[in-house]
Coordinates of C-alpha atoms and ligand atoms in Angstrom, one line a residue:
M1413 CA 88.1 -50.6 -4.4
T1414 CA 91.3 -52.6 -3.8
N1415 CA 91.8 -55.9 -4.4
E1416 CA 92.4 -57.3 -1.0
N1417 CA 93.7 -60.9 -2.1
I1418 CA 96.9 -59.4 -2.9
A1419 CA 99.1 -59.3 0.2
S1420 CA 100.2 -55.8 1.1
N1421 CA 103.8 -54.6 1.3
F1422 CA 105.7 -51.3 1.9
I1423 CA 105.2 -50.0 -1.7
H1424 CA 101.4 -50.4 -1.1
D1425 CA 101.7 -48.4 2.1
F1426 CA 103.3 -45.6 0.0
I1427 CA 100.6 -45.9 -2.7
D1428 CA 97.7 -45.8 -0.1
E1429 CA 99.3 -42.6 1.4
D1430 CA 99.2 -41.1 -2.1
L1431 CA 95.7 -42.1 -2.8
N1432 CA 94.5 -40.8 0.6
K1433 CA 96.2 -37.6 0.0
G1434 CA 94.8 -37.2 -3.4
V1435 CA 98.1 -37.1 -5.1
Y1436 CA 96.9 -39.5 -7.5
D1437 CA 93.2 -41.0 -8.0
H1438 CA 94.3 -44.2 -9.7
V1439 CA 97.3 -46.5 -10.0
Q1440 CA 99.3 -47.2 -13.2
T1441 CA 102.4 -49.2 -13.2
R1442 CA 104.8 -50.6 -16.0
F1443 CA 107.5 -53.2 -16.3
P1444 CA 110.3 -52.0 -18.2
P1445 CA 112.9 -54.7 -19.4
E1446 CA 115.8 -53.9 -21.7
P1447 CA 115.4 -56.4 -24.6
N1448 CA 119.2 -57.3 -24.6
G1449 CA 118.6 -60.7 -23.2
Y1450 CA 115.9 -63.4 -21.6
L1451 CA 114.3 -62.6 -18.4
H1452 CA 115.4 -64.4 -15.3
I1453 CA 113.9 -65.3 -11.7
G1454 CA 114.8 -61.8 -10.6
H1455 CA 112.6 -60.3 -13.2
V1456 CA 109.7 -62.7 -12.0
K1457 CA 109.8 -60.6 -8.8
A1458 CA 109.7 -57.3 -10.6
I1459 CA 107.0 -58.3 -12.8
T1460 CA 104.9 -59.8 -9.9
I1461 CA 105.3 -56.5 -8.1
D1462 CA 104.4 -54.3 -11.2
F1463 CA 101.6 -56.6 -12.3
T1464 CA 99.9 -57.4 -8.8
T1465 CA 100.2 -53.8 -7.6
A1466 CA 98.1 -52.6 -10.7
K1467 CA 95.8 -55.3 -10.0
K1468 CA 95.5 -54.7 -6.4
Y1469 CA 94.3 -51.0 -7.1
N1470 CA 92.1 -51.8 -10.1
G1471 CA 94.8 -50.2 -12.4
E1472 CA 96.8 -51.2 -15.4
C1473 CA 100.2 -52.2 -16.0
N1474 CA 102.1 -52.1 -19.3
L1475 CA 105.1 -53.7 -20.6
R1476 CA 107.4 -51.1 -21.9
L1477 CA 110.6 -52.4 -23.7
D1478 CA 113.4 -50.1 -23.0
D1479 CA 115.0 -50.0 -26.5
T1480 CA 117.2 -46.8 -26.1
N1481 CA 120.4 -48.4 -27.0
P1482 CA 120.0 -49.5 -30.7
I1483 CA 123.1 -51.8 -30.3
K1484 CA 122.2 -54.2 -28.0
E1485 CA 118.6 -55.0 -28.6
D1486 CA 117.1 -58.0 -30.7
D1487 CA 113.6 -58.9 -31.6
E1488 CA 114.3 -62.4 -30.6
Y1489 CA 114.5 -60.9 -27.0
V1490 CA 111.4 -58.8 -27.5
N1491 CA 109.3 -61.9 -28.4
A1492 CA 110.8 -64.1 -25.6
I1493 CA 110.2 -61.3 -23.1
I1494 CA 106.2 -61.0 -24.1
E1495 CA 106.1 -64.9 -24.1
D1496 CA 107.6 -65.3 -20.6
I1497 CA 105.5 -62.6 -19.0
R1498 CA 102.2 -64.2 -20.5
W1499 CA 103.5 -67.8 -19.3
L1500 CA 103.8 -66.3 -15.9
G1501 CA 100.0 -65.7 -16.1
F1502 CA 100.2 -61.7 -16.7
E1503 CA 98.7 -59.9 -19.5
P1504 CA 100.1 -56.4 -20.2
N1505 CA 97.6 -53.7 -20.8
K1506 CA 99.6 -52.3 -23.6
I1507 CA 103.0 -53.3 -25.0
L1508 CA 105.0 -50.2 -25.8
F1509 CA 108.6 -49.2 -26.4
G1510 CA 110.8 -46.6 -25.0
S1511 CA 111.3 -45.5 -28.7
D1512 CA 107.6 -44.7 -28.8
Y1513 CA 108.8 -41.7 -26.8
F1514 CA 111.6 -40.3 -28.9
D1515 CA 109.7 -37.4 -30.1
I1516 CA 108.6 -36.3 -26.7
C1517 CA 112.3 -36.7 -25.5
Y1518 CA 113.5 -34.6 -28.2
E1519 CA 110.9 -31.8 -27.6
S1520 CA 111.8 -32.1 -23.9
A1521 CA 115.4 -31.5 -24.8
L1522 CA 114.6 -28.7 -26.9
K1523 CA 112.7 -27.2 -23.8
L1524 CA 115.6 -27.9 -21.4
I1525 CA 118.0 -26.1 -23.8
K1526 CA 115.6 -23.2 -24.2
K1527 CA 115.4 -22.8 -20.3
G1528 CA 119.3 -22.9 -20.1
K1529 CA 119.0 -26.3 -18.5
A1530 CA 121.0 -28.3 -21.0
Y1531 CA 124.0 -27.7 -23.3
V1532 CA 126.0 -29.3 -26.1
C1533 CA 129.3 -30.4 -24.7
D1534 CA 132.4 -31.5 -27.1
L1535 CA 134.3 -33.3 -24.4
S1536 CA 134.9 -37.1 -25.1
A1537 CA 133.4 -39.8 -23.1
E1538 CA 136.7 -40.2 -21.3
E1539 CA 137.0 -36.4 -20.5
I1540 CA 133.4 -36.4 -19.2
R1541 CA 134.6 -39.1 -16.9
L1542 CA 137.6 -37.3 -15.8
Y1543 CA 135.6 -34.2 -15.3
R1544 CA 133.0 -35.8 -13.1
G1545 CA 135.1 -36.0 -10.0
T1546 CA 134.6 -38.6 -7.3
L1547 CA 132.4 -39.0 -4.3
K1548 CA 135.0 -37.3 -2.1
E1549 CA 135.8 -34.6 -4.8
P1550 CA 133.5 -32.1 -6.6
G1551 CA 133.5 -32.4 -10.6
K1552 CA 135.1 -29.8 -12.9
E1553 CA 132.7 -27.8 -15.1
S1554 CA 133.0 -28.5 -18.9
P1555 CA 134.5 -25.7 -20.8
F1556 CA 131.4 -25.8 -23.1
R1557 CA 128.8 -25.5 -20.2
N1558 CA 128.0 -21.9 -20.8
R1559 CA 127.2 -22.0 -24.4
T1560 CA 124.3 -19.7 -25.1
V1561 CA 120.9 -21.1 -25.9
E1562 CA 121.0 -20.1 -29.5
E1563 CA 124.3 -22.0 -30.0
N1564 CA 123.2 -24.9 -28.1
L1565 CA 119.9 -25.1 -30.2
N1566 CA 122.1 -24.8 -33.5
L1567 CA 124.6 -27.5 -32.3
F1568 CA 121.8 -29.8 -31.2
E1569 CA 119.9 -29.3 -34.4
Q1570 CA 123.1 -30.1 -36.3
M1571 CA 123.7 -33.3 -34.0
R1572 CA 120.3 -34.4 -35.1
A1573 CA 120.9 -33.7 -38.8
G1574 CA 124.0 -36.1 -38.6
E1575 CA 126.6 -33.5 -39.0
F1576 CA 128.9 -34.9 -36.2
E1577 CA 130.4 -38.1 -35.7
N1578 CA 129.7 -40.5 -33.1
G1579 CA 131.2 -39.6 -29.8
T1580 CA 132.1 -36.0 -30.7
K1581 CA 129.3 -34.3 -28.9
T1582 CA 126.6 -34.9 -26.5
L1583 CA 123.7 -33.1 -25.0
R1584 CA 124.1 -32.7 -21.1
A1585 CA 121.7 -31.6 -18.4
K1586 CA 122.9 -28.6 -16.8
I1587 CA 122.5 -29.4 -13.0
D1588 CA 125.4 -29.3 -10.4
M1589 CA 128.9 -30.4 -10.9
A1590 CA 129.5 -30.3 -7.2
S1591 CA 126.5 -32.4 -6.3
G1592 CA 127.1 -35.2 -3.8
N1593 CA 125.2 -37.4 -6.1
L1594 CA 127.3 -38.2 -9.2
N1595 CA 124.2 -38.7 -11.5
M1596 CA 123.4 -35.0 -11.0
R1597 CA 126.8 -33.8 -12.1
D1598 CA 125.7 -32.8 -15.6
P1599 CA 124.4 -36.2 -17.0
V1600 CA 124.5 -36.9 -20.6
I1601 CA 121.0 -37.1 -21.9
Y1602 CA 121.6 -37.4 -25.7
R1603 CA 124.3 -39.0 -27.6
I1604 CA 125.3 -39.5 -31.3
M1605 CA 124.8 -43.0 -32.5
K1606 CA 124.6 -43.3 -36.3
I1607 CA 123.1 -46.6 -36.3
A1608 CA 119.5 -47.7 -37.4
H1609 CA 117.1 -48.6 -34.7
A1610 CA 115.0 -51.6 -35.0
R1611 CA 111.8 -49.6 -34.8
T1612 CA 112.5 -46.1 -35.7
G1613 CA 115.0 -47.0 -38.6
D1614 CA 116.9 -44.3 -39.9
K1615 CA 114.7 -41.3 -38.2
W1616 CA 117.3 -40.6 -35.6
C1617 CA 120.9 -40.6 -35.2
I1618 CA 121.0 -39.1 -31.8
Y1619 CA 119.4 -41.5 -29.1
P1620 CA 118.3 -40.3 -25.4
M1621 CA 120.1 -42.0 -22.7
Y1622 CA 118.0 -44.3 -20.4
D1623 CA 118.0 -41.8 -17.5
F1624 CA 116.4 -39.2 -19.8
N1625 CA 114.0 -41.5 -21.5
H1626 CA 112.9 -43.5 -18.7
P1627 CA 110.9 -40.8 -16.7
I1628 CA 109.7 -39.2 -19.8
S1629 CA 108.2 -42.5 -21.0
D1630 CA 106.8 -43.2 -17.6
A1631 CA 105.1 -39.8 -17.7
A1632 CA 103.9 -39.8 -21.1
E1633 CA 102.3 -43.1 -20.5
G1634 CA 100.3 -42.2 -17.5
V1635 CA 102.2 -44.3 -15.0
T1636 CA 101.6 -43.1 -11.5
H1637 CA 104.0 -45.3 -9.6
S1638 CA 107.3 -46.2 -11.1
L1639 CA 108.5 -49.3 -9.3
C1640 CA 112.1 -50.4 -9.7
T1641 CA 115.1 -51.8 -8.0
L1642 CA 117.4 -50.2 -5.4
E1643 CA 120.2 -49.4 -7.7
F1644 CA 117.9 -46.7 -9.2
E1645 CA 117.6 -45.0 -5.9
D1646 CA 120.5 -42.6 -6.7
H1647 CA 118.8 -41.9 -10.1
R1648 CA 115.6 -40.7 -8.6
P1649 CA 116.7 -37.2 -7.9
L1650 CA 117.5 -37.0 -11.8
Y1651 CA 114.1 -38.7 -12.6
E1652 CA 112.4 -35.9 -10.6
W1653 CA 114.7 -33.2 -11.8
V1654 CA 113.8 -34.1 -15.5
L1655 CA 110.0 -34.2 -15.0
R1656 CA 110.3 -31.0 -13.0
E1657 CA 112.2 -29.1 -15.6
I1658 CA 110.0 -30.0 -18.5
D1659 CA 107.1 -28.9 -16.3
W1660 CA 105.3 -32.1 -16.3
P1661 CA 102.0 -31.6 -14.5
H1662 CA 101.3 -34.9 -12.4
P1663 CA 104.8 -36.6 -12.6
P1664 CA 105.0 -40.3 -11.3
R1665 CA 106.6 -41.3 -8.1
Q1666 CA 109.6 -43.7 -8.1
I1667 CA 109.6 -46.4 -5.4
E1668 CA 112.6 -48.8 -5.1
F1669 CA 112.7 -52.3 -3.6
A1670 CA 115.5 -54.9 -3.2
R1671 CA 116.5 -57.2 -6.0
L1672 CA 115.9 -60.8 -5.6
N1673 CA 119.0 -62.6 -5.3
L1674 CA 119.2 -66.4 -5.3
N1675 CA 122.3 -68.2 -4.1
Y1676 CA 124.1 -70.6 -6.6
T1677 CA 122.4 -68.7 -9.2
L1678 CA 123.5 -66.0 -11.6
T1679 CA 120.8 -63.0 -12.5
S1680 CA 122.7 -61.0 -14.9
K1681 CA 121.8 -60.9 -18.3
R1682 CA 125.3 -60.1 -19.3
K1683 CA 126.8 -63.1 -17.7
C1684 CA 123.9 -65.4 -18.7
L1685 CA 124.6 -64.1 -22.4
A1686 CA 128.4 -65.2 -21.9
L1687 CA 127.3 -68.8 -20.8
V1688 CA 125.0 -68.9 -24.2
Q1689 CA 127.7 -67.6 -26.3
N1690 CA 130.5 -69.8 -25.1
E1691 CA 128.1 -72.8 -25.3
T1692 CA 128.6 -73.6 -21.6
V1693 CA 124.8 -74.3 -21.9
S1694 CA 122.6 -75.2 -24.8
G1695 CA 120.8 -71.8 -25.1
W1696 CA 118.9 -69.4 -23.1
D1697 CA 116.4 -71.9 -22.4
D1698 CA 118.9 -74.6 -21.1
P1699 CA 116.9 -76.2 -18.2
R1700 CA 119.9 -75.3 -15.9
M1701 CA 119.5 -71.5 -16.5
A1702 CA 117.6 -69.5 -14.1
T1703 CA 115.9 -67.7 -17.0
I1704 CA 112.0 -68.1 -17.1
A1705 CA 112.3 -69.8 -20.3
G1706 CA 115.0 -72.4 -18.6
M1707 CA 112.8 -72.8 -15.7
R1708 CA 109.6 -73.5 -17.9
R1709 CA 111.6 -75.9 -20.1
R1710 CA 113.0 -77.6 -16.9
G1711 CA 109.4 -78.1 -15.6
Y1712 CA 109.0 -75.4 -13.0
P1713 CA 105.3 -74.5 -12.9
S1714 CA 104.6 -70.7 -13.4
T1715 CA 102.5 -70.8 -10.1
A1716 CA 105.6 -72.2 -8.3
L1717 CA 107.6 -69.2 -9.4
R1718 CA 105.0 -66.7 -8.3
N1719 CA 104.6 -68.3 -5.0
F1720 CA 108.3 -68.2 -4.4
V1721 CA 108.7 -64.4 -5.1
E1722 CA 105.8 -64.0 -2.9
K1723 CA 107.3 -66.0 -0.1
A1724 CA 110.7 -64.3 -0.6
G1725 CA 109.0 -61.1 0.2
V1726 CA 109.0 -57.5 -0.8
S1727 CA 111.4 -55.3 1.1
K1728 CA 114.0 -52.6 0.9
T1729 CA 116.9 -54.7 2.4
F1730 CA 119.5 -56.7 0.5
S1731 CA 119.2 -60.4 1.2
V1732 CA 120.0 -63.7 -0.7
V1733 CA 117.3 -66.3 -0.8
D1734 CA 118.0 -70.0 -0.6
Y1735 CA 117.5 -71.9 -3.9
A1736 CA 115.8 -74.6 -1.5
L1737 CA 112.9 -72.2 -1.1
L1738 CA 112.3 -72.2 -4.8
E1739 CA 112.6 -76.0 -5.0
H1740 CA 110.1 -76.4 -2.1
C1741 CA 107.7 -74.2 -4.0
V1742 CA 108.0 -76.3 -7.2
R1743 CA 107.5 -79.5 -5.1
D1744 CA 104.3 -77.9 -3.4
E1745 CA 102.8 -77.3 -6.8
L1746 CA 103.9 -80.5 -8.5
N1747 CA 102.8 -82.7 -5.6
L1748 CA 99.3 -81.5 -6.2
S1749 CA 99.4 -81.4 -10.0
A1750 CA 101.7 -84.2 -11.4
P1751 CA 100.4 -87.3 -12.2
R1752 CA 102.3 -90.3 -10.8
A1753 CA 104.1 -92.9 -12.8
M1754 CA 106.9 -95.6 -12.5
A1755 CA 110.3 -95.1 -14.2
V1756 CA 113.3 -97.3 -13.7
L1757 CA 116.5 -95.4 -14.3
D1758 CA 119.0 -98.3 -13.9
P1759 CA 117.2 -101.5 -14.8
L1760 CA 117.6 -105.0 -13.5
K1761 CA 115.5 -107.7 -15.0
V1762 CA 113.3 -109.6 -12.6
T1763 CA 111.6 -112.9 -13.6
I1764 CA 108.8 -114.2 -11.5
E1765 CA 109.1 -117.9 -11.6
N1766 CA 105.7 -118.9 -10.4
Y1767 CA 103.7 -116.4 -12.6
P1768 CA 102.5 -118.0 -15.9
E1769 CA 104.4 -117.0 -19.0
G1770 CA 102.2 -115.1 -21.5
K1771 CA 99.8 -113.9 -18.8
S1772 CA 99.4 -110.4 -17.9
E1773 CA 97.2 -108.4 -15.7
T1774 CA 96.6 -104.6 -14.9
F1775 CA 96.4 -102.6 -11.7
D1776 CA 94.6 -99.6 -11.2
V1777 CA 97.2 -97.1 -10.1
L1778 CA 96.0 -93.7 -8.5
I1779 CA 97.1 -91.0 -10.9
N1780 CA 97.7 -88.7 -7.9
P1781 CA 96.9 -89.8 -4.2
E1782 CA 96.8 -86.0 -3.3
K1783 CA 93.9 -85.7 -5.5
P1784 CA 91.4 -88.3 -6.0
E1785 CA 89.4 -86.8 -8.8
P1786 CA 91.6 -87.6 -11.7
G1787 CA 91.1 -91.4 -10.7
T1788 CA 93.4 -94.2 -11.9
H1789 CA 95.6 -95.5 -14.7
P1790 CA 96.1 -99.0 -15.4
M1791 CA 99.5 -100.5 -15.0
S1792 CA 100.3 -103.9 -16.6
F1793 CA 102.2 -106.8 -14.7
S1794 CA 103.6 -109.8 -16.3
K1795 CA 106.2 -112.6 -15.4
H1796 CA 109.0 -110.3 -16.8
L1797 CA 109.7 -106.9 -14.9
Y1798 CA 112.4 -104.4 -14.4
I1799 CA 113.3 -103.1 -10.9
E1800 CA 116.0 -100.5 -9.9
R1801 CA 119.4 -102.1 -9.8
D1802 CA 120.2 -100.5 -6.3
D1803 CA 117.0 -101.8 -5.0
F1804 CA 118.9 -105.2 -4.7
M1805 CA 121.9 -106.0 -2.5
E1806 CA 123.5 -109.4 -2.5
T1807 CA 124.9 -108.9 1.0
P1808 CA 122.5 -106.5 2.6
V1809 CA 124.0 -103.9 5.1
K1810 CA 122.2 -103.3 8.3
G1811 CA 119.0 -101.4 7.8
Y1812 CA 118.6 -102.4 4.2
F1813 CA 115.0 -103.3 3.6
R1814 CA 114.8 -103.8 -0.1
L1815 CA 115.5 -107.2 -2.0
S1816 CA 118.2 -109.6 -1.2
P1817 CA 118.5 -113.2 -1.4
G1818 CA 115.5 -114.5 0.7
A1819 CA 114.1 -111.3 1.5
E1820 CA 110.5 -110.1 0.7
V1821 CA 109.4 -106.8 -0.4
R1822 CA 106.1 -105.0 -1.9
L1823 CA 106.0 -104.0 -5.6
K1824 CA 104.3 -100.9 -5.2
S1825 CA 100.5 -101.3 -6.1
A1826 CA 100.9 -105.1 -7.1
Y1827 CA 102.3 -108.1 -5.4
F1828 CA 104.7 -108.9 -2.7
I1829 CA 107.8 -110.9 -4.2
T1830 CA 110.6 -112.9 -2.6
C1831 CA 114.0 -113.0 -4.1
K1832 CA 115.1 -116.7 -5.0
E1833 CA 118.2 -116.2 -6.8
A1834 CA 120.4 -113.6 -8.3
V1835 CA 121.6 -114.8 -11.8
K1836 CA 125.3 -113.7 -12.8
D1837 CA 127.1 -113.5 -16.3
N1838 CA 130.8 -114.8 -16.8
N1839 CA 132.2 -111.7 -15.2
G1840 CA 130.1 -112.1 -12.1
N1841 CA 127.8 -109.1 -12.7
I1842 CA 124.1 -109.7 -11.7
V1843 CA 122.0 -109.7 -14.7
E1844 CA 118.7 -111.1 -13.5
L1845 CA 117.0 -111.8 -10.2
I1846 CA 114.5 -114.9 -10.0
C1847 CA 111.8 -114.2 -7.7
S1848 CA 108.3 -115.7 -6.5
Y1849 CA 105.4 -113.8 -6.0
D1850 CA 102.4 -114.3 -3.5
P1851 CA 99.2 -114.4 -5.3
E1852 CA 97.4 -113.5 -2.2
S1853 CA 99.1 -110.0 -1.9
R1854 CA 97.5 -108.7 -4.9
G1855 CA 97.1 -104.9 -4.8
G1856 CA 99.9 -104.7 -2.0
D1857 CA 98.5 -106.5 1.1
T1858 CA 98.1 -110.2 2.2
P1859 CA 95.2 -111.6 4.0
D1860 CA 97.4 -112.4 7.2
K1861 CA 98.4 -108.8 7.0
R1862 CA 102.1 -109.9 6.7
K1863 CA 104.6 -107.0 7.1
V1864 CA 107.1 -106.2 4.6
K1865 CA 109.6 -103.3 5.3
G1866 CA 110.4 -102.3 1.6
T1867 CA 108.1 -101.0 -1.1
I1868 CA 110.0 -100.6 -4.6
H1869 CA 109.0 -99.5 -7.9
W1870 CA 109.0 -101.5 -11.2
V1871 CA 107.8 -101.7 -14.7
D1872 CA 106.6 -104.4 -16.8
Q1873 CA 109.4 -105.5 -19.4
T1874 CA 106.6 -106.5 -22.0
D1875 CA 104.7 -103.2 -21.6
C1876 CA 107.2 -100.2 -21.2
I1877 CA 109.3 -97.9 -23.4
D1878 CA 112.9 -96.7 -23.4
A1879 CA 113.8 -93.0 -22.5
E1880 CA 116.5 -90.9 -21.9
I1881 CA 116.7 -88.9 -18.7
R1882 CA 118.3 -85.7 -18.0
L1883 CA 119.5 -85.1 -14.2
Y1884 CA 120.3 -81.6 -13.5
D1885 CA 122.2 -80.2 -10.6
R1886 CA 123.2 -76.7 -9.7
L1887 CA 125.0 -74.9 -12.7
F1888 CA 127.5 -73.4 -10.1
S1889 CA 129.0 -75.0 -7.3
T1890 CA 129.6 -71.8 -5.3
E1891 CA 126.9 -69.9 -3.3
N1892 CA 127.7 -66.5 -5.1
P1893 CA 128.7 -67.4 -8.6
S1894 CA 129.5 -63.9 -9.6
E1895 CA 132.0 -63.6 -7.0
E1896 CA 135.6 -62.9 -8.3
T1897 CA 137.5 -66.1 -8.7
E1898 CA 141.5 -66.2 -8.8
S1899 CA 141.5 -66.0 -12.6
G1900 CA 138.8 -63.3 -12.4
D1901 CA 136.6 -65.5 -14.7
F1902 CA 133.2 -66.3 -13.2
T1903 CA 132.9 -69.6 -15.1
D1904 CA 135.4 -71.1 -12.9
N1905 CA 132.7 -71.5 -10.5
L1906 CA 130.5 -73.8 -12.8
N1907 CA 129.8 -77.1 -11.4
P1908 CA 131.2 -79.8 -13.7
D1909 CA 128.5 -82.2 -12.8
S1910 CA 125.4 -80.0 -13.6
L1911 CA 124.2 -82.4 -16.2
R1912 CA 124.1 -86.1 -16.2
V1913 CA 122.5 -88.0 -19.1
I1914 CA 121.1 -91.4 -18.5
K1915 CA 120.2 -93.5 -21.3
G1916 CA 118.1 -96.9 -21.5
V1917 CA 115.6 -95.7 -18.8
K1918 CA 112.5 -97.8 -18.6
L1919 CA 109.3 -96.0 -18.5
E1920 CA 105.7 -97.1 -18.2
K1921 CA 104.2 -97.2 -21.5
F1922 CA 101.5 -94.7 -21.2
L1923 CA 103.9 -91.9 -20.8
S1924 CA 104.7 -92.2 -24.5
D1925 CA 101.4 -90.3 -25.1
S1926 CA 102.7 -87.4 -23.2
N1927 CA 103.8 -84.0 -24.6
P1928 CA 106.6 -81.7 -24.0
G1929 CA 105.9 -79.8 -20.9
N1930 CA 103.9 -82.6 -19.3
T1931 CA 105.4 -83.3 -15.7
Y1932 CA 105.1 -86.4 -13.6
Q1933 CA 106.1 -87.7 -10.4
F1934 CA 108.2 -90.9 -11.0
F1935 CA 107.7 -92.9 -7.7
R1936 CA 110.3 -92.5 -5.4
I1937 CA 112.6 -90.8 -7.8
G1938 CA 111.3 -87.1 -8.3
Y1939 CA 109.6 -85.0 -10.6
F1940 CA 110.3 -85.1 -14.3
S1941 CA 109.1 -83.0 -17.3
K1942 CA 109.1 -84.1 -20.9
D1943 CA 111.6 -82.0 -22.7
I1944 CA 111.3 -80.7 -26.4
D1945 CA 114.1 -82.7 -27.5
S1946 CA 111.9 -85.7 -27.4
T1947 CA 111.2 -87.7 -30.4
A1948 CA 108.6 -90.4 -31.2
Q1949 CA 111.3 -93.1 -30.8
M1950 CA 113.0 -91.6 -27.9
P1951 CA 111.2 -89.6 -25.2
V1952 CA 113.4 -87.2 -23.1
F1953 CA 112.5 -86.2 -19.5
N1954 CA 114.4 -83.5 -17.5
R1955 CA 114.6 -83.9 -13.7
V1956 CA 112.6 -80.9 -12.4
V1957 CA 113.5 -81.6 -8.8
S1958 CA 113.9 -84.5 -6.4
L1959 CA 111.5 -85.6 -3.9
K1960 CA 113.7 -84.8 -1.0
D1961 CA 112.8 -81.2 0.5
S1962 CA 115.8 -79.9 2.8
W1963 CA 113.9 -76.5 3.0
G1964 CA 110.6 -77.7 4.1
K1965 CA 112.0 -80.0 6.6
A1966 CA 114.5 -77.3 8.1
N1967 CA 111.5 -75.1 8.4
N1968 CA 109.0 -77.5 9.6
K1969 CA 106.9 -77.1 6.6
G1970 CA 107.5 -80.2 4.5
Ligands
ATP3199 P1 120.6 -57.4 -15.6 O1 121.4 -56.7 -14.7 O2 120.0 -59.1 -15.4 O3 120.7 -57.0 -17.0 P2 118.7 -55.4 -15.5 O4 118.2 -54.7 -14.4 O5 119.4 -54.5 -16.4 O6 119.0 -56.8 -15.2 P3 116.2 -54.8 -17.0 O7 115.8 -55.4 -18.0 O8 116.7 -53.4 -17.0 O9 117.4 -55.8 -16.3 O10 115.1 -54.9 -15.8 C1 114.0 -54.7 -16.0 C2 113.3 -54.5 -14.5 O11 113.5 -55.7 -13.7 C3 114.0 -53.4 -13.7 O12 113.1 -52.5 -13.2 C4 114.9 -54.0 -12.9 O13 114.9 -53.2 -11.5 C5 114.0 -55.3 -12.5 N1 115.1 -56.3 -12.2 C6 116.1 -56.8 -12.9 N2 116.7 -57.8 -12.1 C7 116.0 -58.0 -10.9 C8 116.2 -58.8 -9.8 N3 117.2 -59.6 -9.5 N4 115.3 -58.6 -8.8 C9 114.3 -57.7 -9.0 N5 114.0 -57.0 -10.0 C10 114.9 -57.1 -11.0
MG3200 MG1 119.0 -52.7 -17.1

């Protein structure tokens, strides 16, 4: 009854084992982000694992927003998270919040107190840290550790009633101050925070810690397999302790996998927030950001992101994935899906001297040679064209096969032209080329099968539109942008040339009908996606990715 289309991994091996042994008879997962920022490429891995694992076993996956800290969370983030998950192609079975379980957490805390497994502690946060000890030395017991059950029940009730100030008391699990695992040294499970919560309002002034809320939420929701990243491995004993001590009958099993790390990329919400706040980028959806919103705006297809995390694999070992693999996946998708068009980024005028003034004709250009079904679109041709400035060289270097005085090239899908003369202005700058065309070469070949070595792109001056193009490069120039710099500021690692804006670009006119999000392959240049900043007068296109595939070549897959 499993869905065999989904590739297997070590997580599925554990689940198979559980199902075979009868520990669980179904599978339920959840994706539990904290709504304190936008989701990034690392989350795509977690989302894909959570949702496809549930699907493989015909189970369900919920989205659970971990809103245990009322200070950092924001509804903007909640909405963005939901939108991003749907855009990736996943639909949560239910959308839930950690705060939905505050009542159960409170009841569970009372249960622990009554069992003598939790106590109210008056140590300050700083004192708790000092008492905790280190990996080498055991911790010291809190002087409040041995309060009676009655005293603890009273104090906890007073905490709840708002009778103590923030930070003056906590509720701590009574576990083992000598444990080799620091998380087990009487962790705080409730704290006082006199602050209204986005969903529970003023109902609570004490809030459960993540490590207490998380296992209870998982269990109460019916999660069978709680999948998370490796940094939670050391928290698993506490996760299991909580559910055991509150006598939860069929506790979920936590399984950890390695985080996705991508070179040249930041995957920390905190640091991404810093970039947004200091306006290094235009927002969470800046096309240079590795957020889902940024990559979507850049023009990365959601299927490419999913293929990428699939190729990067699911394992338990730390690794850093090469950004070129992500770009390879993007090209793979766009090569199949993106209509072809012509764009001239740095236009140079061309006049075809032997083509009649006022005449025009159209060529039917394949929309996508990889996919004949979508057919062709008409491209107009006249006496006045634009070509790319660097497709002409007055004195060609060896091996330069494009235009130069006397040389012949093919205009893609149109005619052969030969350069007769380069017209210069008073300063000696080339402002126009005078060329002739061969009427016999219509469509790109001559009856005598004459060979030309260069094929260049072009647009018709009388049938084109102006556009702005944004060329993006890596946001960081170092492979590991979070690494310490001399000044201790990770923004020192920024690439100063991560955005280059080009105005006065000439595009085929049909591109004026496109909508934000539409993506095209500009012949010989790269893939470009229409940006939301476009206006009717001035379309704006983002470079999604160039055509050159270093990863595919290096790995013989291009
Ligand atoms: P950040 O450090 O960016 O704030 P986080 O781990 O705090 O990330 P959460 O919102 O708590 O972010 O993450 C939700 C889920 O996504 C967690 O289960 C977490 O393990 C997973 N996750 C976060 N970052 C990555 C990553 N780089 N690769 C894989 N999974 C990740
Ligand atoms: Mg987190």
